[in-house]
mmCIF file of N, CA, C and O in Angstrom:
data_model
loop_
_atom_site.group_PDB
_atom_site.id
_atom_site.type_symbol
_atom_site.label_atom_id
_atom_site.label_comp_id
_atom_site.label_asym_id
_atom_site.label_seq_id
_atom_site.Cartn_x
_atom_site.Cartn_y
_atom_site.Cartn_z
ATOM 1 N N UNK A 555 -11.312 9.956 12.812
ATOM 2 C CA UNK A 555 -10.491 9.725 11.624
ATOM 3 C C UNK A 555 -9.949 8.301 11.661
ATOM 4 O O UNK A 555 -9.363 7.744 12.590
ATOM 5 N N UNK A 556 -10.245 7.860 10.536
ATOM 6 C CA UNK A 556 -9.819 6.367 9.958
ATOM 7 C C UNK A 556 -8.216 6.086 9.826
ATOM 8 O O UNK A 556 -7.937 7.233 10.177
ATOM 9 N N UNK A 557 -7.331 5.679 9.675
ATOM 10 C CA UNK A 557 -6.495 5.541 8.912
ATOM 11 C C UNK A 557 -6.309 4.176 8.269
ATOM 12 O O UNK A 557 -6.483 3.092 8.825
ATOM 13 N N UNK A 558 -5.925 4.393 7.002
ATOM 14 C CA UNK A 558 -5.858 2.624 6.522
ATOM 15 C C UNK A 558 -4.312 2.757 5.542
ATOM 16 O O UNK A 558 -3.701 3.648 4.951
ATOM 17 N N UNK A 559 -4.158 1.247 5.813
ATOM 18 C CA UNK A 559 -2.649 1.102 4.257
ATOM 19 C C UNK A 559 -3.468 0.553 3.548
ATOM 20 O O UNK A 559 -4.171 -0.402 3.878
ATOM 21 N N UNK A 560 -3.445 1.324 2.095
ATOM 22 C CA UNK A 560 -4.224 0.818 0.822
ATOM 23 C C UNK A 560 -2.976 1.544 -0.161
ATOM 24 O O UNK A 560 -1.941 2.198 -0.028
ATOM 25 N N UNK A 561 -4.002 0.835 -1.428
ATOM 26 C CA UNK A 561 -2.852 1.168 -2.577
ATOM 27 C C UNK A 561 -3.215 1.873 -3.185
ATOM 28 O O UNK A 561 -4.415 2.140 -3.253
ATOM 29 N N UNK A 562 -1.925 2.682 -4.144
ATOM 30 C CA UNK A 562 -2.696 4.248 -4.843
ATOM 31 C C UNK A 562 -1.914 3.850 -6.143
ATOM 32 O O UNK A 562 -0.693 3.734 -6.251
ATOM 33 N N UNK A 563 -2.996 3.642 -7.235
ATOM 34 C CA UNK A 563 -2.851 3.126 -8.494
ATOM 35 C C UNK A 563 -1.843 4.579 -9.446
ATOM 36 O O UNK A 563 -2.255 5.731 -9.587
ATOM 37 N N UNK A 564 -0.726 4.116 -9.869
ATOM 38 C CA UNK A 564 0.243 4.655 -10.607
ATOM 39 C C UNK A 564 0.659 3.539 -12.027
ATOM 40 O O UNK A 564 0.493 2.319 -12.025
ATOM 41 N N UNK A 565 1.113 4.205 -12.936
ATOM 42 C CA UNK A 565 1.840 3.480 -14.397
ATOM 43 C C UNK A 565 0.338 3.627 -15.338
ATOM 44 O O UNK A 565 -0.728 4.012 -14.859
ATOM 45 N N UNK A 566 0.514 3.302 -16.485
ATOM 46 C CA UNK A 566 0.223 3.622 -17.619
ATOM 47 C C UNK A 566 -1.199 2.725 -17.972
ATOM 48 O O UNK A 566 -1.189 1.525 -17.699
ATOM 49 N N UNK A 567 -2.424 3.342 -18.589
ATOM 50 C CA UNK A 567 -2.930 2.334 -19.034
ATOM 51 C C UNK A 567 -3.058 1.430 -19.903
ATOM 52 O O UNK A 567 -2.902 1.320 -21.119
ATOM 53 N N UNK A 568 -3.489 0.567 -18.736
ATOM 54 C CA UNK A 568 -3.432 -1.213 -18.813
ATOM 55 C C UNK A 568 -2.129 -1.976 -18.399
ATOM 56 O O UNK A 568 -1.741 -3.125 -18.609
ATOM 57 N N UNK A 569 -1.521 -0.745 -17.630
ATOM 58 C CA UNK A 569 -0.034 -1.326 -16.788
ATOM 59 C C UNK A 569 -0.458 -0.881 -15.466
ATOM 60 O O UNK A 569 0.285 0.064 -15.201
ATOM 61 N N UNK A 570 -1.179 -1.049 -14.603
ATOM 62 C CA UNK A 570 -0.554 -0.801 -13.155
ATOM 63 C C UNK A 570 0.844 -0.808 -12.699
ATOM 64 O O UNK A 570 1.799 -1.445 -13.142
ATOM 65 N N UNK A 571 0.778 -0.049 -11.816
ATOM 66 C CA UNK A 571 1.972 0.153 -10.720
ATOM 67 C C UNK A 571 1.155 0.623 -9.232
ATOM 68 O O UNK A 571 0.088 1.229 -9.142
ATOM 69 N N UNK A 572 1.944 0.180 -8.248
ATOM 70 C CA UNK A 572 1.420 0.621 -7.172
ATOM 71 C C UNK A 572 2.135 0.772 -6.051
ATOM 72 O O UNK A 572 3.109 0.126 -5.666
ATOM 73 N N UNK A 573 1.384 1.988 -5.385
ATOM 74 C CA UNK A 573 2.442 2.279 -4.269
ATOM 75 C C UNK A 573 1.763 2.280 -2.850
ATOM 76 O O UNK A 573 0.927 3.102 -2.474
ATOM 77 N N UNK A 574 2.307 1.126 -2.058
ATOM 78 C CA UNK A 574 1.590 0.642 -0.812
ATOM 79 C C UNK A 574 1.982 2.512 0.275
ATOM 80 O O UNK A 574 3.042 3.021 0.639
ATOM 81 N N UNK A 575 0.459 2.974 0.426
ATOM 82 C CA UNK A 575 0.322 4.265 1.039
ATOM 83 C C UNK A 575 -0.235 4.089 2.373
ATOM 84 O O UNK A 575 -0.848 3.027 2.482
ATOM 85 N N UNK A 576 -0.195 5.051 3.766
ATOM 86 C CA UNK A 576 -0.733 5.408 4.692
ATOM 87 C C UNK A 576 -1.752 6.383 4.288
ATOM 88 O O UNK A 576 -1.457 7.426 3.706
ATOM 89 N N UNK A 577 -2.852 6.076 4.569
ATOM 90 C CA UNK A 577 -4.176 7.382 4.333
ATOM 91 C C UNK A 577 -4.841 7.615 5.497
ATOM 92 O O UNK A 577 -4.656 6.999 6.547
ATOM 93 N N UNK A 578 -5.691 8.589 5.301
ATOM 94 C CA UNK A 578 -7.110 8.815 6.264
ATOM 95 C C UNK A 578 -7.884 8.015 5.020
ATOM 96 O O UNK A 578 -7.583 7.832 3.841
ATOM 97 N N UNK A 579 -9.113 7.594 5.907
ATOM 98 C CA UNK A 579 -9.524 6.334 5.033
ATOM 99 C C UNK A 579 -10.788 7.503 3.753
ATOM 100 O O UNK A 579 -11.140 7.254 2.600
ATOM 101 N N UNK A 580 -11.159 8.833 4.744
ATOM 102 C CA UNK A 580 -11.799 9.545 3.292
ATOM 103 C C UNK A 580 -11.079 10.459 2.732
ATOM 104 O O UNK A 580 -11.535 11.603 2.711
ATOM 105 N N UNK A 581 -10.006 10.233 2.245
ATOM 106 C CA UNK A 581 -9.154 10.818 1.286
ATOM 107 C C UNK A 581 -9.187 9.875 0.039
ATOM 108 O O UNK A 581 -9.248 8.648 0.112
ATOM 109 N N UNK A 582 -9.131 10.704 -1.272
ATOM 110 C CA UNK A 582 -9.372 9.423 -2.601
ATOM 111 C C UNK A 582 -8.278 8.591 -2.731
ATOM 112 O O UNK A 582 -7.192 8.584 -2.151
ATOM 113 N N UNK A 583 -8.810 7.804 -3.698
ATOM 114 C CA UNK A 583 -7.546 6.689 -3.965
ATOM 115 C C UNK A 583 -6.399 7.170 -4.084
ATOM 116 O O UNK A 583 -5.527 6.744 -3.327
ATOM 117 N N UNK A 584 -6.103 8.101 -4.979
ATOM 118 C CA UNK A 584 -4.911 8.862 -5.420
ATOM 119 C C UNK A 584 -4.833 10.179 -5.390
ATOM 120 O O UNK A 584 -4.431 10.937 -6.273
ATOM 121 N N UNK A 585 -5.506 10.577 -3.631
ATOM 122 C CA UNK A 585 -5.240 11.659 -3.376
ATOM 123 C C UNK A 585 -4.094 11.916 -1.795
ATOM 124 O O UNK A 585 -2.960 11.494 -1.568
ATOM 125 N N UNK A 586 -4.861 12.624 -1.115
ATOM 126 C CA UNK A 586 -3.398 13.364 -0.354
ATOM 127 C C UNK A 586 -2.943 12.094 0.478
ATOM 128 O O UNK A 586 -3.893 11.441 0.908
ATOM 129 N N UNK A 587 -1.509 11.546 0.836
ATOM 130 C CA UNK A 587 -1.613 10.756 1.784
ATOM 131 C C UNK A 587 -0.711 11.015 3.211
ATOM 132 O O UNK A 587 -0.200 12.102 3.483
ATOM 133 N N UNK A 588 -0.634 9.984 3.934
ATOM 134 C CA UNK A 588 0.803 10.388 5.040
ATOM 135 C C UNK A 588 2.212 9.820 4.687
ATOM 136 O O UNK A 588 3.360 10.259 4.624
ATOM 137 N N UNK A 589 1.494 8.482 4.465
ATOM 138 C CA UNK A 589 3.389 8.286 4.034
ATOM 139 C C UNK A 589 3.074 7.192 3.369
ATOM 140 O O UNK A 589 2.074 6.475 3.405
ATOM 141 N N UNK A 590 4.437 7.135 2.516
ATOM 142 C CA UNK A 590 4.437 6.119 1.402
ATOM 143 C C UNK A 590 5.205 4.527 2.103
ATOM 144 O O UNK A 590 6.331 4.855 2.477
ATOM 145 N N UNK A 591 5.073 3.634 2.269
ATOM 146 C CA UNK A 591 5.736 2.508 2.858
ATOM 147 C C UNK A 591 6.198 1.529 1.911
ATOM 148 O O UNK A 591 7.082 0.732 2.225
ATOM 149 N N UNK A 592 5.507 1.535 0.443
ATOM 150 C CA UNK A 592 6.100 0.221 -0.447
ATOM 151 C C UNK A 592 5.462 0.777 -1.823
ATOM 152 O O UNK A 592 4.875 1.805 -2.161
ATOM 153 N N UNK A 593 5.807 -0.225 -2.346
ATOM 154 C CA UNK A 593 5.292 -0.298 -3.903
ATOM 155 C C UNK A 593 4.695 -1.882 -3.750
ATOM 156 O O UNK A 593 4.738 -2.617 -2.763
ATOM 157 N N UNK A 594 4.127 -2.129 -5.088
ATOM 158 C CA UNK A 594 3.921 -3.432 -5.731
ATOM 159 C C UNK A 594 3.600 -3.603 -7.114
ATOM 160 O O UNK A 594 2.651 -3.013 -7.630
ATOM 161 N N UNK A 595 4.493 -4.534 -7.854
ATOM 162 C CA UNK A 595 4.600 -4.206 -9.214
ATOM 163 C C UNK A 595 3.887 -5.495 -9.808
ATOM 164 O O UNK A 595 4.739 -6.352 -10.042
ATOM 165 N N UNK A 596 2.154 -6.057 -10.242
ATOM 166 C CA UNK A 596 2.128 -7.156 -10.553
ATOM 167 C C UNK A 596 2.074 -7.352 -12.572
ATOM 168 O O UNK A 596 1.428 -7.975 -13.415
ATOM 169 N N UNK A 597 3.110 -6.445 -12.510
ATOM 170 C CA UNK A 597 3.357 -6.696 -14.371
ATOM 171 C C UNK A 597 4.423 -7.391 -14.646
ATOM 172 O O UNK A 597 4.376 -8.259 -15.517
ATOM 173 N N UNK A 598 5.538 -7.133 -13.966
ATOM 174 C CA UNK A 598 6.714 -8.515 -13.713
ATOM 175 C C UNK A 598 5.961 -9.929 -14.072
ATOM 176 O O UNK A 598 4.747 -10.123 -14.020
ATOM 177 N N UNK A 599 6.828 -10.730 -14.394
ATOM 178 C CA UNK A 599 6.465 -12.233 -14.273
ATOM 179 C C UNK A 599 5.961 -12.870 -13.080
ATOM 180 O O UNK A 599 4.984 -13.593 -12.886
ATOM 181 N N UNK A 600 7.346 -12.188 -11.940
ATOM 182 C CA UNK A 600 6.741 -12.778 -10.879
ATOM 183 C C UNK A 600 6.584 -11.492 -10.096
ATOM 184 O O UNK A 600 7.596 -10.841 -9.835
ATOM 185 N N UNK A 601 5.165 -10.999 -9.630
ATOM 186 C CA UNK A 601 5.002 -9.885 -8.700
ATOM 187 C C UNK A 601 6.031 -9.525 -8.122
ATOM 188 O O UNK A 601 6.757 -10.381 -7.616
ATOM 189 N N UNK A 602 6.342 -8.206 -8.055
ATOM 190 C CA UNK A 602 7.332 -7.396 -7.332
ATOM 191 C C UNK A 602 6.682 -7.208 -5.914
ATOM 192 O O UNK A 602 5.551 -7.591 -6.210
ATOM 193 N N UNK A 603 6.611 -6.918 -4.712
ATOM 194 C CA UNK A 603 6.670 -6.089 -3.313
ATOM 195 C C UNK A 603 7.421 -6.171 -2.589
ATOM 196 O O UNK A 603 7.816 -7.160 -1.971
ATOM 197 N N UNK A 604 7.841 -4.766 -2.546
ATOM 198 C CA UNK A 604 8.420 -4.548 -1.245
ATOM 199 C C UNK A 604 7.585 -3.369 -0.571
ATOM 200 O O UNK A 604 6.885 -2.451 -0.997
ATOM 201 N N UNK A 605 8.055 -3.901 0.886
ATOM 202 C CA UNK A 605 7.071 -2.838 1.875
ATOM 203 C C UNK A 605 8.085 -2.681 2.821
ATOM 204 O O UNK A 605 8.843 -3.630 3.024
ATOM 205 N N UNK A 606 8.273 -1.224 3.671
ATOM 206 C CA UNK A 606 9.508 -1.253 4.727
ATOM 207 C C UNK A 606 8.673 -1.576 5.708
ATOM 208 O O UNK A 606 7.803 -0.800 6.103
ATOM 209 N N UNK A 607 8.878 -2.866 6.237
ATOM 210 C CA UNK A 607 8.837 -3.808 7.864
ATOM 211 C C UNK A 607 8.253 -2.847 8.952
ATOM 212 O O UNK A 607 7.199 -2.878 9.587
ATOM 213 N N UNK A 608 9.366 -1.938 8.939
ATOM 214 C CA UNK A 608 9.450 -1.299 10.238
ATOM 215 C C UNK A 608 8.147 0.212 10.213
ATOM 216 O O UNK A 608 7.597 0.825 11.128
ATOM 217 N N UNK A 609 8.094 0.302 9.075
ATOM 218 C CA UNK A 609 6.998 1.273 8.576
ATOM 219 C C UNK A 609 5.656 0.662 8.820
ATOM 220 O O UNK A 609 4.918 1.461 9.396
ATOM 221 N N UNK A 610 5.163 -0.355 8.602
ATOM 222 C CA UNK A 610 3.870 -1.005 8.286
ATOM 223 C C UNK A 610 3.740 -1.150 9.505
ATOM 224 O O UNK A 610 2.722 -0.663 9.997
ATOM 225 N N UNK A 611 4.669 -1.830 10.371
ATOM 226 C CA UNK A 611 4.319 -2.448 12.243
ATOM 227 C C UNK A 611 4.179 -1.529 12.732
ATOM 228 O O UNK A 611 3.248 -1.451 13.534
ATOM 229 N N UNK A 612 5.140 -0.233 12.463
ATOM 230 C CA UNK A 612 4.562 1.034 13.601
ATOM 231 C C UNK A 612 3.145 1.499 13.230
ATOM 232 O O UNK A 612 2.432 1.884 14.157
ATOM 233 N N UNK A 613 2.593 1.508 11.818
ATOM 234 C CA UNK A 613 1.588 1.927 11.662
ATOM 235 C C UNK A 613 0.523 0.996 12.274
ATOM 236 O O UNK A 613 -0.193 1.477 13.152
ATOM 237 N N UNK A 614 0.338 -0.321 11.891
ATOM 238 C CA UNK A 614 0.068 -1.271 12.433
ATOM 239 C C UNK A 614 -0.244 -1.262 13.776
ATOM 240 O O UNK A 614 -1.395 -1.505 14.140
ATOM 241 N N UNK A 615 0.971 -0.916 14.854
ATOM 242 C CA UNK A 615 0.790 -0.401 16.347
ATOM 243 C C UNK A 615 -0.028 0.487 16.540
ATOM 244 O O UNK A 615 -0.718 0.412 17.557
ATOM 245 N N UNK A 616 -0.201 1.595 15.624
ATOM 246 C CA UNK A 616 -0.969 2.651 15.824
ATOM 247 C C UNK A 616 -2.382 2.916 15.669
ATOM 248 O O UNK A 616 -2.954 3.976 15.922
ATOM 249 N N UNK A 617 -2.994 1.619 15.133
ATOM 250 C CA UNK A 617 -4.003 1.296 14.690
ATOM 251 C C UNK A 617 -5.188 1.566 13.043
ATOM 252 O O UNK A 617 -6.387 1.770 12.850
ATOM 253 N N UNK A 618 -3.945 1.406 12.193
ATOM 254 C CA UNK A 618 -3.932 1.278 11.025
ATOM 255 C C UNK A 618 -4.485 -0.118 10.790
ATOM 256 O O UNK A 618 -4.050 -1.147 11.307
ATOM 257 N N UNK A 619 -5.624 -0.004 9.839
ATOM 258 C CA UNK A 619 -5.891 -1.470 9.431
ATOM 259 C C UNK A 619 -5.702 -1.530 7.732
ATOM 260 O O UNK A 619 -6.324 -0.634 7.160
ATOM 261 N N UNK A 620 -5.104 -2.252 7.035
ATOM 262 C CA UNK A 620 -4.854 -2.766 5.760
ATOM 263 C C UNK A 620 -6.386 -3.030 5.011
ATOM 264 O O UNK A 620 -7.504 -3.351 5.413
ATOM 265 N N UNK A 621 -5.902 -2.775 3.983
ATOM 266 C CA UNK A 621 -7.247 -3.106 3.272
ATOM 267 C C UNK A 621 -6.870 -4.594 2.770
ATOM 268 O O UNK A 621 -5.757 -5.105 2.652
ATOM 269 N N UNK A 622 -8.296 -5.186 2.481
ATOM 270 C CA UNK A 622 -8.114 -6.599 1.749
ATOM 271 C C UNK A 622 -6.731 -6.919 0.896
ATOM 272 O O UNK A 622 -6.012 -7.870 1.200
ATOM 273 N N UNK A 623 -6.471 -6.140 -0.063
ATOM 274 C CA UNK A 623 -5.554 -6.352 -0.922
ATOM 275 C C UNK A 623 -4.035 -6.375 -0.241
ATOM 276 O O UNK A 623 -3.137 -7.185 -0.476
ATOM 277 N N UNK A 624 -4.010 -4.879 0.967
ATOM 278 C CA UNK A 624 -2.895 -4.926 1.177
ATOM 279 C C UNK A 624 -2.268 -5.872 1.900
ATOM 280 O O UNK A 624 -1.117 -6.284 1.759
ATOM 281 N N UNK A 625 -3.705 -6.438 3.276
ATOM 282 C CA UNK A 625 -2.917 -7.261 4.108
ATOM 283 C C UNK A 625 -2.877 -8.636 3.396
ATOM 284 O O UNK A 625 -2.941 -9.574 4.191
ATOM 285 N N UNK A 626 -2.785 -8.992 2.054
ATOM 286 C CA UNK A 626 -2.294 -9.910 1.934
ATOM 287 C C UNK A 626 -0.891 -9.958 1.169
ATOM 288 O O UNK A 626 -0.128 -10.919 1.075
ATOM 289 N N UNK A 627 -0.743 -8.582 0.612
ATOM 290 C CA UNK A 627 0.664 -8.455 0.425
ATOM 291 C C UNK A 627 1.761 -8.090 1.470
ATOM 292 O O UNK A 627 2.981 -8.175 1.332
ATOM 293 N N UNK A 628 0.954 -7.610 2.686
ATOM 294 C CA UNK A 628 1.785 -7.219 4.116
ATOM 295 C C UNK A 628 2.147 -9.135 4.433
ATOM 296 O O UNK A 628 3.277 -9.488 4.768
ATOM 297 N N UNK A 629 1.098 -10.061 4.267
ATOM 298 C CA UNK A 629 1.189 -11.493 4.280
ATOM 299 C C UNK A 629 2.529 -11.895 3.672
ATOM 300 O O UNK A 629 3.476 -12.385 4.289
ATOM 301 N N UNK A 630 2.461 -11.582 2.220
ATOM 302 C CA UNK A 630 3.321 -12.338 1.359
ATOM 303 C C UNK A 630 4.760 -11.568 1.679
ATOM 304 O O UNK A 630 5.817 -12.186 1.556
ATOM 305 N N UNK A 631 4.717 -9.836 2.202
ATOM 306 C CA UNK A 631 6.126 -9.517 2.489
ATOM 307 C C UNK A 631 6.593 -9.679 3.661
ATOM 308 O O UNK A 631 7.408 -8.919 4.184
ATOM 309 N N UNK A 632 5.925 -11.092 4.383
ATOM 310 C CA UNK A 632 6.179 -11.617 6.085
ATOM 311 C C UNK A 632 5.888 -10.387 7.323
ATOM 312 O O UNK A 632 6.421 -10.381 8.432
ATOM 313 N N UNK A 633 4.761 -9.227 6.726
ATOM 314 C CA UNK A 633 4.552 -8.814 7.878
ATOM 315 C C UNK A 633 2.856 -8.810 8.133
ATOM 316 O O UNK A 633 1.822 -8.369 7.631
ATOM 317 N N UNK A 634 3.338 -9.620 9.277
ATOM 318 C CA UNK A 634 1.682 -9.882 9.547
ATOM 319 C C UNK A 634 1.511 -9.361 10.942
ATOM 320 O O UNK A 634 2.359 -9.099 11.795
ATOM 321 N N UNK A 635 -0.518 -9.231 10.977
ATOM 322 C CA UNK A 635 -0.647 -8.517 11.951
ATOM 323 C C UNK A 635 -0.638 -8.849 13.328
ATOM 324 O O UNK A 635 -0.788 -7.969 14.176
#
């Protein structure tokens, strides 16, 4: 079993919303997950994220790998790997 932080597409169409998730990596996009760690909102002017720090590094420790998208918002919310 995989685990990855990816994002699980929420809000309205042609509005994203998103909520930075813990998965098994074959579970669907917006299906069952382990835990929720952030959002990211890029309909704001200026992108919204927040991600809890301490959530992402333990997962991170545990050998969770980010998908493209996320680890660059784990980047932009200063937690890197």
């Amino acid at each position: 079993m995989s685990v990855k932080i990816r994002l699980r597409r929420l809000g309205a169409k042609k509005k994203p919303f998103y909520r930075v998730v813990v998965a098994d990596s074959r579970a669907p996009r917006n299906g069952r997950f382990i835990e929720e760690i952030g959002y990211y909102d890029p309909n704001q002017a200026e992108s919204v994220v927040k991600i809890d720090a301490e959530a992402a590094k333990k997962w991170l420790a545990n050998g969770a790998t980010p998908t493209a998208t996320c680890d660059k918002l784990l980047k932009i919310a200063g937690i890197s790997k």
